[in-house]
Amino acid sequence: QVQLVESGGGLVQAGGSLRLSCTASGLTFAFSSYAMGWFRQAPGTERELVSAITWRGDTTYYADSVKGRFTISRENAKNTVYLQMNSLKPEDTAVYYCAADYGRASVIATTAKSYDYWGQGTQVTVSS
């Protein structure tokens, strides 16, 4: 059974920081075979890609709204991807989801339908 488990969410004040982590288990192939992404979804909105990283870790994507504030990284030996979130804003409030995309080496997919496996999400709430 494939599982992606997110942790690190919580309630912070604007300007604060959180680090999300996502640990995978039960994948058919090695964790390094998957590009990893972080999506978020606020109530009444579509799920959007926040950040993603290729299996080599040399190509990353950031939504314009988080550039300069968020940093994605991965530790393949630990089957874990991280999202460091700094200078948080109230508009960052959402459920954040970890997702895995098999076999993508050099191009990052930006649509949710491209990802094969999903975590259950972790709530991030930023107060003003």
MMTF fields as JSON, N, C-alpha, C and O atoms, coordinates in Angstrom:
{
  "mmtfVersion": "1.0.0",
  "mmtfProducer": "UNKNOWN",
  "numBonds": 511,
  "numAtoms": 512,
  "numGroups": 128,
  "numChains": 1,
  "numModels": 1,
  "chainsPerModel": [1],
  "groupsPerChain": [128],
  "chainIdList": ["A"],
  "bondAtomList": [4, 2, 8, 6, 12, 10, 16, 14, 20, 18, 24, 22, 28, 26, 32, 30, 36, 34, 40, 38, 44, 42, 48, 46, 52, 50, 56, 54, 60, 58, 64, 62, 68, 66, 72, 70, 76, 74, 80, 78, 84, 82, 88, 86, 92, 90, 96, 94, 100, 98, 104, 102, 108, 106, 112, 110, 116, 114, 120, 118, 124, 122, 128, 126, 132, 130, 136, 134, 140, 138, 144, 142, 148, 146, 152, 150, 156, 154, 160, 158, 164, 162, 168, 166, 172, 170, 176, 174, 180, 178, 184, 182, 188, 186, 192, 190, 196, 194, 200, 198, 204, 202, 208, 206, 212, 210, 216, 214, 220, 218, 224, 222, 228, 226, 232, 230, 236, 234, 240, 238, 244, 242, 248, 246, 252, 250, 256, 254, 260, 258, 264, 262, 268, 266, 272, 270, 276, 274, 280, 278, 284, 282, 288, 286, 292, 290, 296, 294, 300, 298, 304, 302, 308, 306, 312, 310, 316, 314, 320, 318, 324, 322, 328, 326, 332, 330, 336, 334, 340, 338, 344, 342, 348, 346, 352, 350, 356, 354, 360, 358, 364, 362, 368, 366, 372, 370, 376, 374, 380, 378, 384, 382, 388, 386, 392, 390, 396, 394, 400, 398, 404, 402, 408, 406, 412, 410, 416, 414, 420, 418, 424, 422, 428, 426, 432, 430, 436, 434, 440, 438, 444, 442, 448, 446, 452, 450, 456, 454, 460, 458, 464, 462, 468, 466, 472, 470, 476, 474, 480, 478, 484, 482, 488, 486, 492, 490, 496, 494, 500, 498, 504, 502, 508, 506],
  "bondOrderList": [1, 1, 1, 1, 1, 1, 1, 1, 1, 1, 1, 1, 1, 1, 1, 1, 1, 1, 1, 1, 1, 1, 1, 1, 1, 1, 1, 1, 1, 1, 1, 1, 1, 1, 1, 1, 1, 1, 1, 1, 1, 1, 1, 1, 1, 1, 1, 1, 1, 1, 1, 1, 1, 1, 1, 1, 1, 1, 1, 1, 1, 1, 1, 1, 1, 1, 1, 1, 1, 1, 1, 1, 1, 1, 1, 1, 1, 1, 1, 1, 1, 1, 1, 1, 1, 1, 1, 1, 1, 1, 1, 1, 1, 1, 1, 1, 1, 1, 1, 1, 1, 1, 1, 1, 1, 1, 1, 1, 1, 1, 1, 1, 1, 1, 1, 1, 1, 1, 1, 1, 1, 1, 1, 1, 1, 1, 1],
  "groupList": [{"groupName": "GLN", "atomNameList": ["N", "CA", "C", "O"], "elementList": ["N", "C", "C", "O"], "formalChargeList": [0, 0, 0, 0], "bondAtomList": [1, 0, 2, 1, 3, 2], "bondOrderList": [1, 1, 2], "singleLetterCode": "Q", "chemCompType": "L-PEPTIDE LINKING"}, {"groupName": "VAL", "atomNameList": ["N", "CA", "C", "O"], "elementList": ["N", "C", "C", "O"], "formalChargeList": [0, 0, 0, 0], "bondAtomList": [1, 0, 2, 1, 3, 2], "bondOrderList": [1, 1, 2], "singleLetterCode": "V", "chemCompType": "L-PEPTIDE LINKING"}, {"groupName": "LEU", "atomNameList": ["N", "CA", "C", "O"], "elementList": ["N", "C", "C", "O"], "formalChargeList": [0, 0, 0, 0], "bondAtomList": [1, 0, 2, 1, 3, 2], "bondOrderList": [1, 1, 2], "singleLetterCode": "L", "chemCompType": "L-PEPTIDE LINKING"}, {"groupName": "GLU", "atomNameList": ["N", "CA", "C", "O"], "elementList": ["N", "C", "C", "O"], "formalChargeList": [0, 0, 0, 0], "bondAtomList": [1, 0, 2, 1, 3, 2], "bondOrderList": [1, 1, 2], "singleLetterCode": "E", "chemCompType": "L-PEPTIDE LINKING"}, {"groupName": "SER", "atomNameList": ["N", "CA", "C", "O"], "elementList": ["N", "C", "C", "O"], "formalChargeList": [0, 0, 0, 0], "bondAtomList": [1, 0, 2, 1, 3, 2], "bondOrderList": [1, 1, 2], "singleLetterCode": "S", "chemCompType": "L-PEPTIDE LINKING"}, {"groupName": "GLY", "atomNameList": ["N", "CA", "C", "O"], "elementList": ["N", "C", "C", "O"], "formalChargeList": [0, 0, 0, 0], "bondAtomList": [1, 0, 2, 1, 3, 2], "bondOrderList": [1, 1, 2], "singleLetterCode": "G", "chemCompType": "PEPTIDE LINKING"}, {"groupName": "ALA", "atomNameList": ["N", "CA", "C", "O"], "elementList": ["N", "C", "C", "O"], "formalChargeList": [0, 0, 0, 0], "bondAtomList": [1, 0, 2, 1, 3, 2], "bondOrderList": [1, 1, 2], "singleLetterCode": "A", "chemCompType": "L-PEPTIDE LINKING"}, {"groupName": "ARG", "atomNameList": ["N", "CA", "C", "O"], "elementList": ["N", "C", "C", "O"], "formalChargeList": [0, 0, 0, 0], "bondAtomList": [1, 0, 2, 1, 3, 2], "bondOrderList": [1, 1, 2], "singleLetterCode": "R", "chemCompType": "L-PEPTIDE LINKING"}, {"groupName": "CYS", "atomNameList": ["N", "CA", "C", "O"], "elementList": ["N", "C", "C", "O"], "formalChargeList": [0, 0, 0, 0], "bondAtomList": [1, 0, 2, 1, 3, 2], "bondOrderList": [1, 1, 2], "singleLetterCode": "C", "chemCompType": "L-PEPTIDE LINKING"}, {"groupName": "THR", "atomNameList": ["N", "CA", "C", "O"], "elementList": ["N", "C", "C", "O"], "formalChargeList": [0, 0, 0, 0], "bondAtomList": [1, 0, 2, 1, 3, 2], "bondOrderList": [1, 1, 2], "singleLetterCode": "T", "chemCompType": "L-PEPTIDE LINKING"}, {"groupName": "PHE", "atomNameList": ["N", "CA", "C", "O"], "elementList": ["N", "C", "C", "O"], "formalChargeList": [0, 0, 0, 0], "bondAtomList": [1, 0, 2, 1, 3, 2], "bondOrderList": [1, 1, 2], "singleLetterCode": "F", "chemCompType": "L-PEPTIDE LINKING"}, {"groupName": "TYR", "atomNameList": ["N", "CA", "C", "O"], "elementList": ["N", "C", "C", "O"], "formalChargeList": [0, 0, 0, 0], "bondAtomList": [1, 0, 2, 1, 3, 2], "bondOrderList": [1, 1, 2], "singleLetterCode": "Y", "chemCompType": "L-PEPTIDE LINKING"}, {"groupName": "MET", "atomNameList": ["N", "CA", "C", "O"], "elementList": ["N", "C", "C", "O"], "formalChargeList": [0, 0, 0, 0], "bondAtomList": [1, 0, 2, 1, 3, 2], "bondOrderList": [1, 1, 2], "singleLetterCode": "M", "chemCompType": "L-PEPTIDE LINKING"}, {"groupName": "TRP", "atomNameList": ["N", "CA", "C", "O"], "elementList": ["N", "C", "C", "O"], "formalChargeList": [0, 0, 0, 0], "bondAtomList": [1, 0, 2, 1, 3, 2], "bondOrderList": [1, 1, 2], "singleLetterCode": "W", "chemCompType": "L-PEPTIDE LINKING"}, {"groupName": "PRO", "atomNameList": ["N", "CA", "C", "O"], "elementList": ["N", "C", "C", "O"], "formalChargeList": [0, 0, 0, 0], "bondAtomList": [1, 0, 2, 1, 3, 2], "bondOrderList": [1, 1, 2], "singleLetterCode": "P", "chemCompType": "L-PEPTIDE LINKING"}, {"groupName": "ILE", "atomNameList": ["N", "CA", "C", "O"], "elementList": ["N", "C", "C", "O"], "formalChargeList": [0, 0, 0, 0], "bondAtomList": [1, 0, 2, 1, 3, 2], "bondOrderList": [1, 1, 2], "singleLetterCode": "I", "chemCompType": "L-PEPTIDE LINKING"}, {"groupName": "ASP", "atomNameList": ["N", "CA", "C", "O"], "elementList": ["N", "C", "C", "O"], "formalChargeList": [0, 0, 0, 0], "bondAtomList": [1, 0, 2, 1, 3, 2], "bondOrderList": [1, 1, 2], "singleLetterCode": "D", "chemCompType": "L-PEPTIDE LINKING"}, {"groupName": "LYS", "atomNameList": ["N", "CA", "C", "O"], "elementList": ["N", "C", "C", "O"], "formalChargeList": [0, 0, 0, 0], "bondAtomList": [1, 0, 2, 1, 3, 2], "bondOrderList": [1, 1, 2], "singleLetterCode": "K", "chemCompType": "L-PEPTIDE LINKING"}, {"groupName": "ASN", "atomNameList": ["N", "CA", "C", "O"], "elementList": ["N", "C", "C", "O"], "formalChargeList": [0, 0, 0, 0], "bondAtomList": [1, 0, 2, 1, 3, 2], "bondOrderList": [1, 1, 2], "singleLetterCode": "N", "chemCompType": "L-PEPTIDE LINKING"}],
  "groupTypeList": [0, 1, 0, 2, 1, 3, 4, 5, 5, 5, 2, 1, 0, 6, 5, 5, 4, 2, 7, 2, 4, 8, 9, 6, 4, 5, 2, 9, 10, 6, 10, 4, 4, 11, 6, 12, 5, 13, 10, 7, 0, 6, 14, 5, 9, 3, 7, 3, 2, 1, 4, 6, 15, 9, 13, 7, 5, 16, 9, 9, 11, 11, 6, 16, 4, 1, 17, 5, 7, 10, 9, 15, 4, 7, 3, 18, 6, 17, 18, 9, 1, 11, 2, 0, 12, 18, 4, 2, 17, 14, 3, 16, 9, 6, 1, 11, 11, 8, 6, 6, 16, 11, 5, 7, 6, 4, 1, 15, 6, 9, 9, 6, 17, 4, 11, 16, 11, 13, 5, 0, 5, 9, 0, 1, 9, 1, 4, 4],
  "groupIdList": [1, 2, 3, 4, 5, 6, 7, 8, 9, 10, 11, 12, 13, 14, 15, 16, 17, 18, 19, 20, 21, 22, 23, 24, 25, 26, 27, 28, 29, 30, 31, 32, 33, 34, 35, 36, 37, 38, 39, 40, 41, 42, 43, 44, 45, 46, 47, 48, 49, 50, 51, 52, 53, 54, 55, 56, 57, 58, 59, 60, 61, 62, 63, 64, 65, 66, 67, 68, 69, 70, 71, 72, 73, 74, 75, 76, 77, 78, 79, 80, 81, 82, 83, 84, 85, 86, 87, 88, 89, 90, 91, 92, 93, 94, 95, 96, 97, 98, 99, 100, 101, 102, 103, 104, 105, 106, 107, 108, 109, 110, 111, 112, 113, 114, 115, 116, 117, 118, 119, 120, 121, 122, 123, 124, 125, 126, 127, 128],
  "secStructList": [7, 7, 3, 3, 3, 3, 3, 7, 7, 3, 3, 3, 3, 6, 6, 7, 7, 3, 3, 3, 3, 3, 3, 3, 3, 1, 7, 1, 1, 7, 4, 4, 4, 3, 3, 3, 3, 3, 3, 3, 3, 7, 6, 6, 1, 7, 7, 3, 3, 3, 3, 3, 3, 7, 6, 6, 1, 1, 7, 3, 3, 3, 7, 6, 6, 6, 6, 6, 6, 3, 3, 3, 3, 3, 3, 4, 4, 4, 6, 3, 3, 3, 3, 3, 3, 7, 1, 7, 7, 4, 4, 4, 7, 3, 3, 3, 3, 3, 3, 3, 3, 3, 6, 7, 1, 1, 7, 7, 7, 7, 1, 4, 4, 4, 7, 7, 3, 3, 7, 7, 7, 3, 3, 3, 3, 3, 3, 7],
  "xCoordList": [0.849, 0.0, 0.89, 1.733, 0.686, 1.451, 0.916, -0.291, 1.816, 1.442, 2.398, 3.617, 1.837, 2.581, 2.007, 0.818, 2.836, 2.376, 3.03, 4.252, 2.2, 2.685, 2.681, 1.882, 3.579, 3.605, 4.221, 4.818, 4.07, 4.691, 3.758, 4.174, 2.503, 1.557, 1.186, 1.529, 0.482, 0.067, -0.396, -0.64, -0.516, -0.965, 0.216, 0.906, 0.444, 1.513, 1.005, 0.007, 1.706, 1.4, 2.065, 3.075, 1.495, 2.093, 3.55, 3.894, 4.396, 5.822, 6.58, 7.811, 5.871, 6.499, 6.894, 6.733, 7.417, 7.919, 7.406, 7.123, 7.294, 6.998, 7.806, 8.138, 8.12, 8.716, 7.836, 7.637, 7.318, 6.52, 7.424, 8.433, 7.065, 7.773, 6.774, 5.624, 7.224, 6.399, 7.273, 8.296, 6.868, 7.612, 6.794, 5.625, 7.415, 6.74, 7.099, 8.206, 6.138, 6.368, 5.506, 4.491, 5.912, 5.137, 5.169, 4.359, 6.07, 6.161, 6.671, 7.48, 6.183, 6.591, 8.071, 8.76, 8.55, 9.936, 10.598, 9.937, 11.897, 12.633, 12.11, 11.658, 12.179, 11.704, 12.351, 11.721, 13.605, 14.325, 13.766, 14.144, 12.882, 12.268, 11.105, 10.548, 10.735, 9.558, 9.935, 10.719, 9.37, 9.346, 8.334, 7.33, 8.596, 7.728, 7.219, 7.946, 5.963, 5.362, 4.598, 4.147, 4.465, 3.598, 2.473, 2.72, 1.259, 0.077, -0.604, -0.35, -1.465, -2.287, -3.688, -3.892, -4.637, -6.02, -6.699, -6.782, -7.177, -7.962, -9.437, -9.799, -10.291, -11.718, -12.267, -12.02, -13.01, -13.62, -12.693, -13.094, -11.469, -10.507, -10.05, -10.241, -9.437, -8.839, -7.502, -6.821, -7.145, -5.842, -4.762, -4.848, -3.756, -2.717, -1.34, -1.093, -0.45, 0.922, 1.672, 1.698, 2.274, 3.075, 4.537, 5.194, 5.039, 6.441, 6.627, 5.841, 7.671, 7.97, 9.462, 10.166, 9.93, 11.345, 11.502, 10.795, 12.438, 12.682, 13.434, 13.931, 13.514, 14.187, 15.661, 16.247, 16.279, 17.684, 17.865, 18.96, 16.816, 16.891, 17.501, 17.743, 17.758, 18.41, 17.444, 17.859, 16.177, 15.157, 14.026, 13.491, 13.669, 12.595, 11.592, 11.888, 10.411, 9.351, 8.777, 8.609, 8.479, 7.79, 6.698, 6.918, 5.532, 4.488, 4.943, 5.683, 4.496, 4.911, 4.61, 5.359, 3.533, 3.106, 4.027, 3.962, 4.888, 5.751, 7.233, 8.063, 7.584, 8.99, 9.691, 9.181, 10.873, 11.641, 11.285, 12.001, 10.19, 9.755, 9.792, 10.081, 9.502, 9.45, 10.639, 11.123, 11.104, 12.188, 11.846, 11.519, 11.922, 11.675, 13.007, 13.97, 13.057, 14.248, 13.831, 12.699, 14.747, 14.432, 15.661, 16.794, 15.417, 16.441, 15.98, 15.178, 16.496, 16.028, 16.315, 15.536, 17.415, 17.757, 16.74, 16.616, 16.009, 14.995, 13.577, 12.607, 13.453, 12.143, 11.315, 10.106, 11.966, 11.316, 11.542, 12.636, 10.493, 10.572, 10.115, 9.219, 10.739, 10.46, 9.986, 10.29, 9.248, 8.905, 9.129, 8.354, 10.195, 10.474, 9.702, 9.869, 8.87, 8.011, 8.371, 8.199, 8.869, 9.243, 8.359, 7.691, 8.371, 7.598, 6.159, 5.632, 5.545, 4.197, 3.185, 3.278, 2.225, 1.169, -0.179, -0.308, -1.185, -2.513, -3.024, -3.732, -2.681, -3.124, -2.463, -2.851, -1.464, -0.872, -1.71, -1.432, -2.715, -3.566, -4.247, -4.921, -4.062, -4.609, -4.246, -3.459, -4.829, -4.348, -3.264, -3.47, -2.118, -0.986, -0.853, -0.863, -0.729, -0.661, 0.666, 1.168, 1.216, 2.38, 1.922, 0.939, 2.624, 2.26, 3.508, 4.555, 3.384, 4.487, 4.134, 3.024, 5.094, 4.918, 6.006, 7.176, 5.632, 6.621, 7.293, 6.64, 8.614, 9.374, 9.713, 10.273, 9.394, 9.655, 11.05, 11.299, 11.945, 13.341, 13.753, 14.56, 13.204, 13.694, 12.611, 12.922, 11.355, 10.252, 9.289, 8.915, 8.896, 7.982, 6.554, 6.266, 5.67, 4.26, 3.628, 3.937, 2.744, 2.147, 0.673, 0.057, 0.093, -1.314, -1.458, -0.657, -2.47, -2.669, -2.878, -2.466, -3.513, -3.813, -2.562, -2.626, -1.429, -0.187, 0.471, 1.381, 0.032, 0.654, -0.067, -1.295, 0.714, 0.203, -0.277, -1.239, 0.378, 0.063, -0.018, 0.667, -0.877, -1.156, -1.183, -1.617, -0.708, -0.9, -2.266, -3.014, -2.584, -3.886, -3.931, -5.006, -2.791, -2.739, -2.445, -2.705, -1.898, -1.658, -2.092, -1.797, -2.788, -3.353, -2.298, -1.574, -2.223, -1.397, -2.315, -3.045, -2.278, -3.099, -2.203, -1.435, -2.303, -1.488, -2.411, -3.268, -2.237, -3.073, -2.479, -1.263, -3.334, -2.901, -2.572, -2.188],
  "yCoordList": [-1.184, 0.0, 1.24, 1.417, 2.091, 3.324, 4.321, 4.543, 4.91, 5.941, 7.113, 6.939, 8.298, 9.538, 10.239, 10.556, 10.478, 11.042, 12.39, 12.492, 13.431, 14.784, 15.099, 14.562, 15.969, 16.468, 17.859, 18.286, 18.556, 19.857, 21.037, 22.174, 20.798, 21.886, 22.395, 21.794, 23.509, 24.094, 25.513, 25.979, 26.197, 27.582, 28.484, 28.293, 29.466, 30.433, 31.831, 32.011, 32.811, 34.195, 34.603, 34.025, 35.593, 36.121, 36.49, 37.086, 36.124, 36.349, 35.182, 35.164, 34.213, 33.051, 32.01, 32.201, 30.895, 29.828, 28.473, 28.25, 27.581, 26.182, 25.347, 25.81, 24.125, 23.182, 21.946, 21.234, 21.703, 20.52, 19.378, 19.598, 18.182, 17.007, 15.987, 15.947, 15.17, 14.113, 12.884, 12.914, 11.813, 10.566, 9.508, 9.287, 8.858, 7.87, 6.457, 6.189, 5.563, 4.144, 3.341, 3.832, 2.114, 1.231, 1.546, 1.005, 2.399, 2.728, 1.53, 0.742, 1.407, 0.299, 0.385, -0.633, 1.582, 1.819, 2.656, 3.159, 2.799, 3.583, 5.015, 5.547, 5.623, 6.987, 7.94, 8.895, 7.68, 8.54, 8.487, 9.313, 7.545, 7.435, 8.396, 8.481, 9.113, 9.979, 11.438, 11.809, 12.262, 13.684, 13.902, 13.194, 14.865, 15.133, 16.56, 17.486, 16.72, 18.042, 18.322, 17.413, 19.595, 20.075, 20.89, 21.858, 20.497, 21.228, 21.812, 21.389, 22.783, 23.283, 23.587, 23.859, 23.534, 23.8, 24.506, 23.976, 25.693, 26.446, 26.188, 25.802, 26.39, 26.159, 26.926, 28.124, 26.238, 26.871, 27.133, 27.795, 26.64, 26.859, 25.544, 24.472, 25.653, 24.485, 24.165, 25.049, 22.91, 22.502, 23.049, 22.898, 23.678, 24.295, 23.803, 23.504, 23.725, 23.329, 24.491, 25.598, 24.228, 25.219, 25.098, 26.094, 23.871, 23.625, 22.174, 21.314, 21.897, 20.529, 20.391, 21.378, 19.148, 18.872, 17.552, 16.585, 17.514, 16.297, 15.276, 15.591, 14.053, 12.996, 13.275, 12.842, 13.999, 14.365, 15.532, 15.752, 16.262, 17.408, 18.64, 19.625, 18.607, 19.73, 20.657, 21.684, 20.318, 21.164, 21.336, 20.359, 22.57, 22.867, 23.813, 24.507, 23.824, 24.722, 25.402, 24.78, 26.69, 27.424, 28.276, 28.952, 28.238, 29.158, 30.584, 30.846, 31.501, 32.89, 33.435, 34.259, 32.98, 33.498, 33.12, 33.731, 32.116, 31.661, 31.808, 31.505, 32.262, 32.423, 33.357, 34.419, 32.928, 33.712, 33.463, 33.911, 32.755, 32.483, 30.997, 30.633, 30.139, 28.698, 28.025, 28.49, 26.931, 26.143, 24.663, 24.162, 23.968, 22.534, 21.791, 22.252, 20.659, 19.82, 18.376, 18.102, 17.454, 16.05, 15.309, 15.667, 14.272, 13.35, 11.961, 11.324, 11.509, 10.244, 9.058, 8.106, 9.111, 8.026, 7.883, 6.813, 8.959, 8.94, 8.889, 8.941, 8.789, 8.786, 10.007, 9.905, 11.146, 12.32, 13.551, 13.772, 14.344, 15.642, 16.688, 16.438, 17.854, 18.918, 20.175, 20.388, 20.987, 22.318, 23.292, 23.338, 24.063, 25.102, 26.348, 26.857, 26.836, 27.974, 29.106, 28.991, 30.192, 31.361, 32.543, 32.533, 33.549, 34.773, 34.457, 34.981, 33.61, 33.154, 34.293, 35.207, 34.203, 35.189, 34.525, 33.316, 35.288, 34.696, 33.973, 32.973, 34.457, 33.815, 32.47, 31.763, 32.106, 30.777, 29.731, 28.536, 30.161, 29.235, 28.256, 28.662, 26.973, 25.931, 24.576, 24.477, 23.544, 22.192, 21.914, 22.102, 21.47, 21.193, 19.692, 18.914, 19.303, 17.902, 17.578, 18.342, 16.454, 15.897, 14.969, 14.246, 14.978, 14.131, 13.596, 14.245, 12.404, 11.739, 11.481, 11.053, 11.747, 11.618, 10.691, 11.07, 9.492, 8.497, 8.827, 9.216, 8.664, 8.651, 9.982, 10.02, 11.069, 12.377, 12.847, 13.15, 12.902, 13.181, 14.624, 15.163, 15.26, 16.581, 17.637, 18.825, 17.231, 18.16, 18.002, 16.885, 19.105, 19.089, 19.317, 20.295, 18.407, 18.561, 19.528, 19.502, 20.377, 21.401, 21.172, 21.965, 20.111, 19.815, 18.617, 17.684, 18.647, 17.588, 16.232, 15.215, 16.197, 14.933, 14.181, 12.979, 14.86, 14.225, 13.416, 12.631, 13.593, 12.944, 11.652, 11.574, 10.652, 9.303, 8.988, 8.241, 9.545, 9.239, 10.51, 11.494, 10.469, 11.651, 11.329, 10.256, 12.286, 12.217, 12.751, 13.235, 12.66, 13.099, 14.573, 15.12, 15.211, 16.638, 17.024, 16.267, 18.213, 18.795, 20.252, 20.972, 20.68, 22.021, 23.043, 22.866, 24.114, 25.267, 26.466, 26.806, 27.1, 28.273, 29.422, 29.296, 30.536, 31.708, 32.832, 33.269, 33.294, 34.356, 35.715, 35.857, 36.701, 38.043, 38.863, 40.027],
  "zCoordList": [0.0, 0.0, 0.0, 0.879, -1.0, -1.087, -0.075, 0.02, 0.67, 1.623, 1.523, 1.498, 1.465, 1.602, 2.821, 2.859, 3.803, 5.062, 5.288, 5.397, 5.357, 5.593, 7.08, 7.847, 7.463, 8.825, 8.825, 7.837, 9.935, 10.094, 9.977, 10.202, 9.63, 9.552, 10.926, 11.944, 10.941, 12.197, 12.032, 10.919, 13.145, 13.187, 13.501, 14.502, 12.644, 12.856, 12.552, 11.853, 13.088, 12.773, 11.467, 11.065, 10.817, 9.6, 9.845, 10.866, 8.889, 9.021, 9.608, 9.579, 10.136, 10.732, 9.713, 8.507, 10.217, 9.363, 9.808, 10.985, 8.85, 9.096, 8.116, 7.025, 8.502, 7.577, 7.487, 8.472, 6.302, 6.051, 5.61, 4.94, 5.981, 5.503, 4.993, 5.431, 4.069, 3.494, 3.348, 2.663, 3.99, 3.93, 3.205, 3.522, 2.231, 1.402, 1.831, 2.299, 1.66, 1.891, 0.925, 0.431, 0.661, -0.184, -1.667, -2.42, -2.111, -3.53, -4.327, -3.837, -5.566, -6.418, -6.772, -6.825, -7.01, -7.358, -6.282, -5.373, -6.393, -5.424, -5.393, -6.407, -4.223, -4.059, -5.055, -5.508, -5.392, -6.325, -7.739, -8.57, -8.041, -9.358, -9.553, -10.648, -8.51, -8.539, -8.396, -7.522, -9.266, -8.969, -7.85, -7.765, -7.009, -5.874, -5.925, -6.286, -5.559, -5.56, -4.286, -3.588, -4.006, -2.938, -3.564, -4.283, -3.289, -3.705, -2.48, -1.352, -2.712, -1.627, -2.143, -3.326, -1.23, -1.579, -0.422, 0.686, -0.691, 0.271, 0.005, -1.106, 0.992, 0.786, -0.409, -0.552, -1.265, -2.416, -3.579, -4.537, -3.535, -4.606, -5.209, -4.635, -6.389, -7.023, -6.371, -5.853, -6.403, -5.908, -6.837, -8.056, -6.262, -7.064, -6.651, -5.482, -7.631, -7.363, -6.731, -7.269, -5.596, -4.89, -5.283, -5.589, -5.273, -5.564, -5.957, -5.561, -6.738, -7.14, -7.391, -7.605, -7.362, -7.547, -8.285, -8.0, -9.244, -10.0, -9.161, -8.08, -9.667, -8.914, -8.722, -7.73, -9.662, -9.521, -8.556, -8.038, -8.321, -7.434, -8.053, -7.356, -9.362, -10.025, -10.741, -11.277, -10.758, -11.356, -10.362, -9.838, -10.109, -9.169, -9.8, -10.773, -9.232, -9.654, -8.419, -7.37, -8.563, -7.515, -8.137, -9.143, -7.538, -7.943, -7.679, -6.731, -8.526, -8.379, -6.983, -6.458, -6.4, -5.109, -3.957, -2.89, -4.159, -3.071, -3.374, -2.518, -4.561, -4.915, -3.939, -3.582, -3.52, -2.578, -1.134, -0.238, -0.881, 0.484, 0.83, 1.97, -0.144, 0.081, -0.595, -1.628, -0.007, -0.581, -0.486, 0.589, -1.615, -1.637, -1.659, -2.271, -1.0, -1.004, -0.787, -0.386, -1.053, -0.841, -0.355, -0.677, 0.424, 0.877, 0.459, 1.142, -0.661, -1.214, -0.295, -0.248, 0.427, 1.337, 2.458, 3.053, 2.75, 3.788, 3.226, 3.982, 1.912, 1.249, 1.644, 1.855, 1.741, 2.295, 1.43, 0.912, 1.284, 0.635, 1.645, 2.451, 1.591, 2.535, 1.809, 0.635, 2.523, 2.046, 3.194, 4.15, 3.084, 4.064, 3.666, 2.557, 4.553, 4.274, 5.227, 6.441, 4.668, 5.444, 5.06, 4.026, 5.906, 5.656, 5.278, 4.297, 6.052, 5.731, 5.781, 6.6, 4.88, 4.748, 4.982, 4.79, 5.393, 5.572, 4.329, 4.45, 3.146, 1.925, 1.663, 0.734, 2.473, 2.389, 3.116, 3.014, 3.836, 4.579, 3.625, 2.678, 3.885, 3.023, 3.607, 4.549, 3.033, 3.274, 2.254, 1.055, 2.719, 1.851, 1.643, 2.596, 0.382, -0.002, -0.666, -1.491, -0.299, -0.946, -2.064, -1.9, -3.2, -4.323, -5.017, -5.025, -5.599, -6.277, -7.733, -8.046, -8.627, -10.071, -10.596, -10.638, -10.992, -11.383, -12.704, -13.672, -12.725, -13.958, -14.581, -15.676, -13.92, -14.501, -14.09, -12.923, -15.06, -14.768, -14.99, -14.233, -16.027, -16.401, -16.563, -16.659, -16.595, -16.769, -15.599, -15.242, -15.014, -13.886, -14.361, -15.05, -13.986, -14.288, -13.299, -12.108, -13.8, -12.951, -12.668, -11.956, -13.205, -12.98, -12.057, -12.107, -11.224, -10.247, -10.892, -10.335, -12.064, -12.722, -13.139, -13.399, -13.209, -13.623, -12.512, -12.778, -11.293, -10.148, -9.787, -9.824, -9.44, -9.274, -7.859, -7.681, -6.872, -5.483, -4.668, -4.944, -3.649, -2.839, -1.358, -0.939, -0.578, 0.851, 1.233, 0.384, 2.507, 2.999, 3.361, 3.606, 3.396, 3.619, 5.05, 5.986, 5.201, 6.513, 6.477, 5.523, 7.511, 7.543, 7.935, 8.915, 7.156, 7.485, 7.618, 6.686, 8.768, 9.012, 9.444, 10.398, 8.743, 9.028, 9.461, 8.694, 10.673, 11.201, 10.865, 10.737, 10.724, 10.379, 11.611, 11.494]
}
